[in-house]
Short mmCIF file of C-alpha atoms and ligand atoms in Angstrom, two decimals:
data_model
loop_
_atom_site.label_atom_id
_atom_site.label_comp_id
_atom_site.label_asym_id
_atom_site.label_seq_id
_atom_site.Cartn_x
_atom_site.Cartn_y
_atom_site.Cartn_z
CA MET A 652 123.35 3.02 -61.67
CA ALA A 653 121.51 3.13 -64.99
CA LYS A 654 119.64 -0.06 -65.75
CA GLN A 655 121.13 -1.81 -68.73
CA LYS A 656 118.85 -2.48 -71.66
CA LYS A 657 118.07 -6.17 -71.92
CA SER A 658 119.12 -7.67 -75.21
CA ILE A 659 118.17 -10.96 -76.78
CA PHE A 660 119.33 -12.73 -79.89
CA VAL A 661 116.62 -13.57 -82.38
CA CYS A 662 116.90 -15.92 -85.33
CA GLN A 663 115.86 -13.99 -88.45
CA ASN A 664 114.70 -17.18 -90.07
CA CYS A 665 112.43 -18.81 -87.50
CA GLY A 666 112.10 -16.32 -84.64
CA TYR A 667 113.95 -18.48 -82.08
CA GLN A 668 115.24 -16.45 -79.14
CA ALA A 669 118.45 -17.03 -77.23
CA PRO A 670 120.09 -15.07 -74.39
CA LYS A 671 123.50 -15.12 -76.13
CA TRP A 672 124.76 -15.15 -79.70
CA LEU A 673 125.02 -18.53 -81.41
CA GLY A 674 126.53 -19.35 -84.79
CA ARG A 675 123.77 -21.75 -85.65
CA CYS A 676 120.12 -21.58 -84.69
CA PRO A 677 119.35 -24.68 -82.56
CA ASP A 678 115.74 -24.58 -83.72
CA CYS A 679 115.84 -24.33 -87.52
CA GLY A 680 119.54 -25.19 -88.04
CA GLU A 681 120.31 -22.11 -90.19
CA TRP A 682 123.78 -20.59 -89.83
CA ASN A 683 124.51 -17.02 -88.88
CA THR A 684 120.89 -15.92 -88.56
CA LEU A 685 120.92 -14.73 -84.93
CA VAL A 686 120.82 -10.96 -84.55
CA GLU A 687 120.91 -8.92 -81.38
CA GLU A 688 117.67 -7.14 -80.62
CA PHE A 689 116.62 -5.05 -77.68
CA SER A 690 113.34 -6.09 -76.21
CA ALA A 691 110.61 -3.53 -75.99
CA THR A 692 109.87 -2.31 -72.52
CA ARG A 693 106.27 -3.04 -71.79
CA PRO A 694 104.28 -0.98 -69.31
CA GLN A 695 103.39 -2.74 -66.08
CA ARG A 696 99.93 -4.27 -66.04
CA LYS A 697 97.43 -2.49 -63.92
CA LYS A 698 96.09 -4.53 -61.07
CA GLY A 699 92.33 -4.77 -60.64
CA PRO A 700 89.34 -6.56 -62.09
CA ARG A 701 89.33 -7.40 -65.83
CA VAL A 702 87.30 -4.98 -67.89
CA THR A 703 85.58 -7.56 -70.07
CA PRO A 704 84.40 -10.71 -68.34
CA PRO A 705 84.26 -13.94 -70.38
CA ALA A 706 81.04 -14.33 -72.37
CA ALA A 707 79.01 -17.49 -72.94
CA ILE A 708 79.39 -18.55 -76.56
CA THR A 709 75.62 -18.74 -76.98
CA GLY A 710 75.33 -15.15 -75.80
CA ILE A 711 77.59 -13.66 -78.49
CA SER A 712 75.62 -12.05 -81.27
CA LEU A 713 76.87 -11.93 -84.84
CA ASP A 714 76.11 -9.18 -87.30
CA ARG A 715 75.49 -10.94 -90.56
CA GLU A 716 76.91 -9.72 -93.84
CA THR A 717 79.35 -7.32 -92.34
CA ARG A 718 82.06 -7.99 -94.92
CA LEU A 719 83.27 -5.12 -97.03
CA LYS A 720 83.24 -5.93 -100.72
CA THR A 721 86.13 -4.42 -102.60
CA GLY A 722 84.27 -4.74 -105.87
CA LEU A 723 87.19 -6.66 -107.36
CA GLY A 724 85.31 -9.96 -107.56
CA GLU A 725 88.38 -12.15 -107.76
CA PHE A 726 89.91 -10.42 -104.75
CA ASP A 727 86.75 -10.78 -102.67
CA ARG A 728 86.52 -14.43 -103.59
CA THR A 729 90.06 -15.09 -102.38
CA LEU A 730 89.28 -13.35 -99.11
CA GLY A 731 86.37 -15.72 -98.64
CA GLY A 732 83.63 -13.31 -99.75
CA GLY A 733 84.93 -9.89 -98.77
CA LEU A 734 86.99 -8.13 -96.18
CA VAL A 735 86.13 -8.84 -92.54
CA PRO A 736 86.20 -5.72 -90.34
CA GLY A 737 89.16 -5.62 -87.98
CA SER A 738 91.07 -8.29 -89.87
CA LEU A 739 94.75 -8.27 -90.79
CA VAL A 740 95.47 -9.45 -94.30
CA LEU A 741 99.04 -10.20 -95.29
CA ILE A 742 99.81 -10.09 -99.01
CA GLY A 743 103.10 -11.67 -99.98
CA GLY A 744 104.82 -12.10 -103.30
CA ASP A 745 107.99 -11.64 -105.30
CA PRO A 746 109.17 -8.11 -106.08
CA GLY A 747 107.47 -6.62 -109.12
CA ILE A 748 104.66 -9.12 -109.21
CA GLY A 749 101.98 -6.47 -108.61
CA LYS A 750 101.29 -6.33 -104.88
CA SER A 751 101.29 -2.54 -104.67
CA THR A 752 99.10 -2.33 -107.76
CA LEU A 753 96.58 -4.78 -106.33
CA VAL A 754 96.37 -3.08 -102.96
CA LEU A 755 96.02 0.38 -104.48
CA GLN A 756 93.24 -0.80 -106.78
CA ALA A 757 91.41 -2.50 -103.92
CA LEU A 758 91.67 0.62 -101.74
CA ASP A 759 90.43 2.80 -104.58
CA GLN A 760 87.41 0.56 -105.07
CA LEU A 761 86.61 0.78 -101.36
CA ALA A 762 87.12 4.55 -101.42
CA ARG A 763 84.64 4.82 -104.28
CA GLN A 764 82.05 3.24 -102.01
CA GLY A 765 82.61 6.06 -99.53
CA PHE A 766 85.10 4.41 -97.17
CA ARG A 767 88.06 6.55 -96.14
CA ALA A 768 91.09 4.56 -97.28
CA LEU A 769 94.68 5.24 -96.29
CA TYR A 770 97.60 3.88 -98.31
CA LEU A 771 100.81 4.04 -96.35
CA SER A 772 103.99 3.58 -98.31
CA GLY A 773 107.49 3.23 -97.01
CA GLU A 774 108.86 2.56 -100.46
CA GLU A 775 107.50 5.27 -102.71
CA SER A 776 106.93 8.99 -102.38
CA PRO A 777 103.39 10.41 -102.71
CA GLN A 778 104.34 11.68 -106.21
CA GLN A 779 105.39 8.21 -107.32
CA ILE A 780 102.19 6.78 -105.90
CA LYS A 781 100.21 9.42 -107.75
CA LEU A 782 101.89 8.45 -111.03
CA ARG A 783 100.90 4.85 -110.50
CA ALA A 784 97.41 5.81 -109.37
CA ASN A 785 96.92 7.81 -112.56
CA ARG A 786 97.72 4.78 -114.67
CA LEU A 787 95.26 2.74 -112.68
CA SER A 788 92.64 5.51 -112.62
CA ALA A 789 92.68 5.04 -108.87
CA THR A 790 91.80 8.61 -108.13
CA SER A 791 88.90 8.53 -105.72
CA GLU A 792 88.53 11.52 -103.38
CA ASN A 793 88.46 9.25 -100.35
CA LEU A 794 91.81 7.67 -101.11
CA PHE A 795 94.62 9.14 -99.02
CA VAL A 796 98.32 8.40 -99.30
CA MET A 797 101.16 8.92 -96.89
CA ALA A 798 104.86 8.15 -96.96
CA GLU A 799 105.77 7.33 -93.39
CA THR A 800 107.87 4.64 -91.78
CA CYS A 801 107.63 5.24 -88.04
CA VAL A 802 104.77 3.27 -86.56
CA GLU A 803 104.29 5.69 -83.66
CA ASP A 804 103.61 8.51 -86.16
CA VAL A 805 101.34 6.20 -88.12
CA LEU A 806 99.31 5.41 -85.02
CA ASP A 807 98.96 9.15 -84.31
CA THR A 808 97.70 9.73 -87.82
CA LEU A 809 95.25 6.86 -87.53
CA GLU A 810 93.87 8.40 -84.36
CA HIS A 811 93.23 11.74 -86.05
CA MET A 812 92.09 10.56 -89.43
CA LYS A 813 90.22 7.43 -88.40
CA PRO A 814 90.35 5.73 -91.82
CA HIS A 815 87.96 2.87 -92.53
CA VAL A 816 90.65 0.78 -94.17
CA LEU A 817 94.44 0.89 -94.11
CA ALA A 818 97.19 -0.60 -96.28
CA VAL A 819 100.84 -0.73 -95.25
CA ASP A 820 103.25 -1.20 -98.16
CA SER A 821 105.48 -2.80 -97.02
CA ILE A 822 105.56 -4.03 -93.44
CA GLN A 823 109.34 -4.46 -93.69
CA THR A 824 109.91 -0.74 -94.14
CA VAL A 825 108.00 0.33 -91.03
CA TYR A 826 109.76 0.46 -87.67
CA THR A 827 109.00 1.21 -84.06
CA GLU A 828 111.14 3.43 -81.86
CA ALA A 829 110.70 0.98 -78.99
CA ILE A 830 113.15 -1.50 -80.50
CA ALA A 831 116.69 -0.65 -81.48
CA SER A 832 117.13 -3.18 -84.28
CA ALA A 833 116.91 -2.34 -87.97
CA PRO A 834 113.59 -2.13 -89.87
CA GLY A 835 112.70 -5.45 -91.43
CA SER A 836 114.19 -7.58 -88.65
CA VAL A 837 112.02 -10.16 -86.96
CA GLY A 838 111.59 -8.14 -83.78
CA GLN A 839 110.62 -4.97 -85.67
CA VAL A 840 108.20 -6.65 -88.02
CA ARG A 841 106.50 -8.52 -85.22
CA GLU A 842 106.19 -5.47 -83.00
CA VAL A 843 104.90 -3.21 -85.79
CA ALA A 844 102.38 -5.81 -86.90
CA SER A 845 101.09 -6.37 -83.41
CA ARG A 846 100.72 -2.60 -82.82
CA LEU A 847 98.69 -2.33 -86.02
CA MET A 848 96.69 -5.37 -85.01
CA GLY A 849 95.85 -3.68 -81.72
CA VAL A 850 94.31 -0.75 -83.64
CA ALA A 851 92.56 -3.04 -86.12
CA LYS A 852 90.92 -5.17 -83.45
CA THR A 853 89.75 -2.26 -81.32
CA SER A 854 88.54 0.02 -84.13
CA GLY A 855 87.29 -2.61 -86.58
CA MET A 856 89.46 -1.15 -89.37
CA PRO A 857 90.76 -3.86 -91.70
CA VAL A 858 94.48 -3.65 -92.48
CA PHE A 859 96.38 -4.91 -95.51
CA LEU A 860 100.04 -5.64 -94.90
CA VAL A 861 102.25 -6.08 -97.93
CA GLY A 862 105.17 -8.39 -97.22
CA HIS A 863 108.27 -9.26 -99.19
CA VAL A 864 109.13 -12.84 -99.81
CA THR A 865 112.57 -14.19 -98.97
CA LYS A 866 114.72 -16.37 -101.20
CA ASP A 867 113.29 -19.59 -99.80
CA GLY A 868 109.72 -18.51 -100.43
CA SER A 869 108.46 -17.53 -96.99
CA ILE A 870 107.33 -14.04 -96.12
CA ALA A 871 110.30 -12.21 -94.69
CA GLY A 872 110.22 -11.50 -91.06
CA PRO A 873 109.02 -14.60 -91.38
CA LYS A 874 106.60 -17.23 -90.05
CA VAL A 875 105.93 -15.00 -87.05
CA LEU A 876 103.82 -12.77 -89.25
CA GLU A 877 101.82 -15.61 -90.72
CA HIS A 878 100.79 -16.70 -87.23
CA LEU A 879 99.78 -13.23 -86.20
CA VAL A 880 97.55 -12.20 -89.07
CA ASP A 881 94.08 -13.50 -89.93
CA THR A 882 94.60 -14.06 -93.62
CA VAL A 883 97.69 -14.77 -95.71
CA LEU A 884 97.47 -14.28 -99.45
CA TYR A 885 100.25 -15.00 -101.91
CA PHE A 886 100.36 -13.17 -105.20
CA GLU A 887 102.14 -15.34 -107.70
CA GLY A 888 102.70 -15.76 -111.37
CA ASP A 889 105.41 -15.97 -113.89
CA ARG A 890 106.82 -12.59 -114.76
CA GLY A 891 107.05 -13.67 -118.37
CA HIS A 892 103.30 -14.27 -118.37
CA LEU A 893 100.58 -11.75 -117.82
CA PHE A 894 98.48 -13.91 -115.54
CA ARG A 895 98.67 -13.40 -111.82
CA ILE A 896 97.16 -15.69 -109.25
CA LEU A 897 96.16 -14.59 -105.79
CA ARG A 898 96.09 -17.58 -103.51
CA SER A 899 94.93 -17.75 -99.91
CA VAL A 900 97.15 -20.00 -97.81
CA LYS A 901 95.62 -19.12 -94.48
CA ASN A 902 92.22 -17.68 -93.81
CA ARG A 903 90.45 -17.48 -90.49
CA PHE A 904 87.29 -16.34 -92.25
CA GLY A 905 87.10 -18.55 -95.30
CA SER A 906 88.49 -21.61 -96.98
CA THR A 907 92.14 -21.76 -97.94
CA ASN A 908 93.56 -22.54 -101.36
CA GLU A 909 90.96 -20.25 -102.82
CA ILE A 910 92.33 -18.42 -105.84
CA GLY A 911 91.63 -15.29 -107.82
CA VAL A 912 92.95 -14.84 -111.34
CA PHE A 913 94.08 -11.50 -112.75
CA GLU A 914 95.73 -10.28 -115.86
CA MET A 915 98.33 -7.51 -115.74
CA LYS A 916 97.48 -4.85 -118.29
CA ASP A 917 99.06 -1.45 -118.78
CA THR A 918 96.14 0.05 -116.90
CA GLY A 919 96.54 -2.27 -113.94
CA LEU A 920 95.16 -5.60 -112.93
CA GLU A 921 92.04 -6.86 -114.60
CA GLU A 922 89.93 -9.72 -113.32
CA VAL A 923 89.75 -12.88 -115.36
CA GLY A 924 86.22 -14.15 -115.02
CA ASN A 925 86.53 -17.45 -116.87
CA PRO A 926 90.14 -18.54 -116.44
CA SER A 927 89.64 -22.04 -117.87
CA ARG A 928 88.78 -20.56 -121.25
CA ILE A 929 91.82 -18.29 -121.28
CA PHE A 930 94.20 -21.04 -120.26
CA LEU A 931 93.01 -23.25 -123.10
CA GLU A 932 92.77 -20.56 -125.76
CA GLU A 933 96.08 -21.28 -127.44
CA ARG A 934 96.01 -25.04 -127.15
CA PRO A 935 97.59 -26.66 -130.22
CA GLN A 936 95.40 -28.89 -132.39
CA GLY A 937 96.14 -32.57 -132.96
CA VAL A 938 99.63 -32.45 -131.47
CA SER A 939 100.97 -35.22 -129.27
CA GLY A 940 101.93 -34.51 -125.67
CA SER A 941 99.12 -32.10 -124.81
CA VAL A 942 96.31 -32.98 -122.40
CA VAL A 943 93.74 -31.03 -120.41
CA ILE A 944 93.06 -31.70 -116.76
CA PRO A 945 90.43 -30.20 -114.46
CA CYS A 946 92.27 -29.31 -111.26
CA LEU A 947 90.78 -27.88 -108.17
CA GLU A 948 92.03 -24.68 -106.61
CA GLY A 949 90.21 -24.35 -103.31
CA THR A 950 86.58 -24.65 -104.23
CA ARG A 951 87.17 -23.64 -107.82
CA PRO A 952 87.68 -26.03 -110.71
CA LEU A 953 90.14 -24.88 -113.33
CA LEU A 954 91.01 -26.48 -116.63
CA VAL A 955 94.69 -26.41 -117.44
CA GLU A 956 96.76 -27.80 -120.24
CA ILE A 957 99.72 -30.02 -119.45
CA GLN A 958 102.34 -30.46 -122.13
CA ALA A 959 105.09 -33.03 -122.29
CA LEU A 960 107.92 -33.45 -124.73
CA VAL A 961 109.70 -36.80 -124.60
CA THR A 962 112.55 -37.12 -127.02
CA ALA A 963 115.66 -39.29 -127.40
CA SER A 964 118.55 -37.70 -125.53
CA PRO A 965 121.96 -37.08 -127.00
CA LEU A 966 123.35 -36.87 -123.46
CA GLY A 967 124.56 -39.58 -121.12
CA MET A 968 122.42 -38.03 -118.37
CA PRO A 969 119.06 -37.27 -119.98
CA ARG A 970 117.42 -34.01 -118.98
CA ARG A 971 114.32 -33.82 -116.81
CA THR A 972 112.72 -30.40 -116.73
CA ALA A 973 109.44 -29.61 -115.03
CA VAL A 974 107.78 -26.21 -115.06
CA GLY A 975 104.65 -25.82 -112.95
CA VAL A 976 104.71 -29.38 -111.62
CA ASP A 977 106.90 -31.08 -109.03
CA HIS A 978 109.89 -32.80 -110.65
CA HIS A 979 109.85 -35.55 -107.99
CA ARG A 980 106.41 -36.45 -109.23
CA ILE A 981 107.73 -36.70 -112.79
CA ALA A 982 110.52 -39.05 -111.67
CA LEU A 983 107.97 -41.23 -109.90
CA LEU A 984 105.66 -41.39 -112.89
CA VAL A 985 108.54 -42.17 -115.24
CA ALA A 986 109.50 -45.08 -112.95
CA VAL A 987 105.91 -46.34 -112.88
CA LEU A 988 105.72 -46.21 -116.68
CA GLY A 989 108.92 -48.22 -116.97
CA LYS A 990 108.10 -50.85 -114.40
CA ARG A 991 104.37 -51.33 -114.94
CA MET A 992 104.03 -50.63 -118.65
CA GLY A 993 107.46 -51.58 -119.95
CA MET A 994 107.71 -48.08 -121.41
CA GLU A 995 111.36 -47.26 -120.73
CA LEU A 996 112.06 -43.53 -120.76
CA GLY A 997 115.51 -43.77 -119.14
CA ASP A 998 117.32 -42.60 -122.30
CA GLN A 999 114.87 -39.82 -123.12
CA ASP A 1000 114.94 -36.10 -122.36
CA ILE A 1001 111.65 -35.23 -120.67
CA PHE A 1002 110.17 -31.75 -120.47
CA VAL A 1003 106.85 -31.15 -118.73
CA ASN A 1004 105.19 -27.77 -118.70
CA VAL A 1005 101.91 -26.35 -117.43
CA ALA A 1006 100.69 -23.85 -120.00
CA GLY A 1007 100.00 -20.27 -118.94
CA GLY A 1008 102.58 -20.18 -116.14
CA LEU A 1009 100.32 -21.97 -113.67
CA LYS A 1010 101.45 -24.25 -110.88
CA VAL A 1011 99.70 -27.54 -110.27
CA ASP A 1012 100.49 -29.50 -107.15
CA GLU A 1013 97.52 -31.82 -106.83
CA PRO A 1014 98.01 -35.61 -107.07
CA ALA A 1015 94.95 -35.49 -109.34
CA ALA A 1016 97.24 -34.16 -112.06
CA ASP A 1017 99.16 -37.47 -112.18
CA LEU A 1018 96.90 -38.96 -114.78
CA GLY A 1019 97.33 -35.90 -116.97
CA ILE A 1020 101.11 -35.85 -116.65
CA ILE A 1021 101.49 -39.55 -117.36
CA SER A 1022 99.14 -39.36 -120.36
CA ALA A 1023 101.01 -36.39 -121.80
CA MET A 1024 104.31 -38.26 -121.47
CA MET A 1025 102.88 -41.41 -123.07
CA SER A 1026 101.33 -39.39 -125.85
CA SER A 1027 104.57 -37.59 -126.63
CA PHE A 1028 106.69 -40.73 -126.42
CA LEU A 1029 104.40 -42.62 -128.79
CA ASP A 1030 103.78 -39.49 -130.84
CA ARG A 1031 100.04 -40.10 -130.74
CA PRO A 1032 97.78 -37.17 -129.82
CA VAL A 1033 95.26 -37.50 -127.02
CA PRO A 1034 91.76 -36.99 -128.46
CA ARG A 1035 90.72 -33.34 -128.27
CA ASP A 1036 87.49 -33.89 -126.39
CA VAL A 1037 89.07 -35.80 -123.49
CA VAL A 1038 89.91 -34.56 -120.01
CA LEU A 1039 91.34 -36.73 -117.28
CA PHE A 1040 92.09 -36.68 -113.58
CA GLY A 1041 93.27 -39.17 -110.95
CA GLU A 1042 96.20 -40.12 -108.79
CA VAL A 1043 98.68 -42.77 -109.96
CA GLY A 1044 100.00 -45.18 -107.30
CA LEU A 1045 103.33 -47.00 -107.32
CA ALA A 1046 101.71 -50.23 -108.48
CA GLY A 1047 100.37 -48.43 -111.53
CA GLU A 1048 96.88 -48.29 -110.07
CA ILE A 1049 94.64 -45.27 -110.58
CA ARG A 1050 93.14 -43.76 -107.44
CA GLY A 1051 90.16 -41.54 -106.92
CA VAL A 1052 90.39 -37.84 -106.04
CA SER A 1053 88.03 -35.36 -104.41
CA GLN A 1054 85.10 -33.60 -106.10
CA PRO A 1055 84.85 -35.57 -109.37
CA GLU A 1056 81.47 -34.03 -110.21
CA LEU A 1057 82.67 -30.48 -109.91
CA ARG A 1058 85.63 -31.23 -112.18
CA MET A 1059 83.45 -32.92 -114.79
CA ARG A 1060 80.95 -30.09 -114.82
CA GLU A 1061 83.69 -27.53 -115.50
CA ALA A 1062 85.01 -29.68 -118.36
CA GLN A 1063 81.53 -30.06 -119.78
CA LYS A 1064 80.96 -26.30 -119.65
CA LEU A 1065 84.00 -25.82 -121.88
CA GLY A 1066 82.88 -28.37 -124.44
CA PHE A 1067 84.70 -31.54 -123.42
CA SER A 1068 82.61 -34.67 -123.90
CA ARG A 1069 84.73 -37.50 -122.46
CA CYS A 1070 86.35 -37.84 -119.08
CA ILE A 1071 88.77 -40.53 -117.92
CA LEU A 1072 88.89 -41.09 -114.18
CA SER A 1073 89.40 -43.89 -111.66
CA THR A 1074 86.69 -46.55 -111.54
CA GLY A 1075 86.44 -45.97 -107.80
CA ASN A 1076 85.70 -42.31 -108.42
CA LEU A 1077 82.99 -43.18 -110.90
CA GLN A 1078 80.92 -45.07 -108.34
CA GLY A 1079 78.35 -42.87 -106.71
CA THR A 1080 79.20 -39.93 -108.94
CA LYS A 1081 76.55 -38.18 -110.96
CA VAL A 1082 77.97 -37.75 -114.44
CA PRO A 1083 76.69 -34.60 -116.13
CA GLY A 1084 74.56 -35.08 -119.25
CA ASN A 1085 76.41 -35.05 -122.62
CA MET A 1086 79.50 -36.31 -120.83
CA GLN A 1087 80.84 -39.81 -121.23
CA ALA A 1088 82.78 -40.99 -118.18
CA ILE A 1089 85.32 -43.77 -118.66
CA GLY A 1090 86.51 -45.52 -115.51
CA VAL A 1091 90.02 -47.03 -115.43
CA THR A 1092 91.79 -48.99 -112.69
CA SER A 1093 95.38 -49.14 -113.92
CA ILE A 1094 97.71 -47.37 -116.32
CA GLN A 1095 97.23 -50.24 -118.80
CA GLY A 1096 93.52 -49.40 -118.73
CA LEU A 1097 94.40 -45.73 -119.25
CA PHE A 1098 96.55 -46.61 -122.25
CA GLU A 1099 93.70 -48.57 -123.83
CA ALA A 1100 91.16 -45.83 -123.16
CA LEU A 1101 93.40 -43.22 -124.79
CA PHE A 1102 95.03 -44.92 -127.72
CA GLN A 1103 92.96 -47.97 -128.70
P1 TYD B 1900 104.08 -3.48 -108.44
O1 TYD B 1900 102.67 -3.39 -107.99
O2 TYD B 1900 104.95 -2.30 -108.22
O3 TYD B 1900 104.79 -4.76 -107.82
P2 TYD B 1900 105.21 -5.05 -106.30
O4 TYD B 1900 104.57 -4.06 -105.42
O5 TYD B 1900 104.72 -6.47 -106.07
O6 TYD B 1900 106.70 -5.01 -106.26
O7 TYD B 1900 104.01 -3.88 -109.98
C1 TYD B 1900 105.14 -3.78 -110.73
C2 TYD B 1900 105.00 -4.32 -112.14
O8 TYD B 1900 103.72 -4.27 -112.69
C3 TYD B 1900 105.90 -3.49 -112.98
O9 TYD B 1900 106.86 -4.36 -113.54
C4 TYD B 1900 105.03 -2.88 -114.01
C5 TYD B 1900 103.78 -3.65 -113.96
N1 TYD B 1900 102.58 -2.79 -114.15
C6 TYD B 1900 101.83 -2.94 -115.28
O10 TYD B 1900 102.11 -3.76 -116.16
N2 TYD B 1900 100.71 -2.15 -115.42
C7 TYD B 1900 100.34 -1.22 -114.51
O11 TYD B 1900 99.32 -0.53 -114.68
C8 TYD B 1900 101.17 -1.09 -113.35
C9 TYD B 1900 100.83 -0.07 -112.29
C10 TYD B 1900 102.27 -1.89 -113.20
MG1 MG B 1901 105.51 -2.58 -104.29
#
């Protein structure tokens, strides 16, 4: 009798496996996400001694400076100083944000240094890739492209061609014959990625995987991939704006939250060397509701402008709109202003916006947001030469944040001469020359420092 293929049901949201179909995933609680998949048949393990015995950690030698530099400085920075041989880098982002462009440019740069680079596309034909490459002037002799979606064929090609670096665009379009489910399903994506990882780890070839992002913001196919790979980068930005931010959310070989800033031009992505300057370029003069805060993205300080517009509402339910900051945070700060300062904003429409399409999610931005709202409500501009940072607590107290010196130095570089921060932060901090640091302990203190 023929042996029946063993099937399992896998949740497409969290990867949970069940022996039978269920309407609701018991693990993540999502409805109708379980899909039947046939498990891959794995070859039996050979018996016998292990080939590589465990090594003492002191006996392992490291080759220093083995990272490949792509030559795109902002990209290398996000990777933690270059591409580590044998690593798997997952690049996620919304459709049309520029993932394919970024990867193609990076591969071209590597190819120009003499590395054989292979760009594998399951979404575009070689002619379409060529059209894009022409626009980007990514036309190095060592750059090869291939439209292929079967991972077994890809592995064959890799064996023959032995590229130094590979990009797969996108991982959801590639499938393995070993599993019967559709390309892009959890089982497929996981299996394809682990096959590629096998090649990467044994040959030392770094691999870029481009991944699509699902509606709820995680990389489709989903968390399983993030666990598997060494580095996860998100490419984000507002499509209405030209700036794109590459953010590392996981990195086995560098710090996370590191960012690279690019601008989308008609000839591709261009690095932005001094993002603080660009983000402040169009700042309005002497207008209420605009403040500048030095936030920290990974190890990098970045000056961004926060704008607030607080205006009497004609509606029974005043509007609260936040772009680039968390709206829960706005609600909290509005409550603190009402309770601790007697500044009632309950009947006001409030709009808060981070200029340039950036996202700020640090508590250090609290002081900036609350100052912008106060400034707009009172219609009194915040002095032009002031930056501020700090966390606001529920009692209206101002709390210290990390790296005050680094933030102040960035502000000083761009010509700001006064900085408002928590008194606690000020202690033991070396204030850069030409910079006046004003310590405050509560939002009343902040109000006095800004407007009196
Ligand atoms: P793309 O890299 O195809 O996005 P993704 O792979 O993330 O889906 O980029 C698509 C967008 O970028 C498209 O809307 C056009 C724009 N673009 C430029 O502005 N300049 C360029 O040189 C290129 C190649 C694309
Ligand atoms: Mg693409």
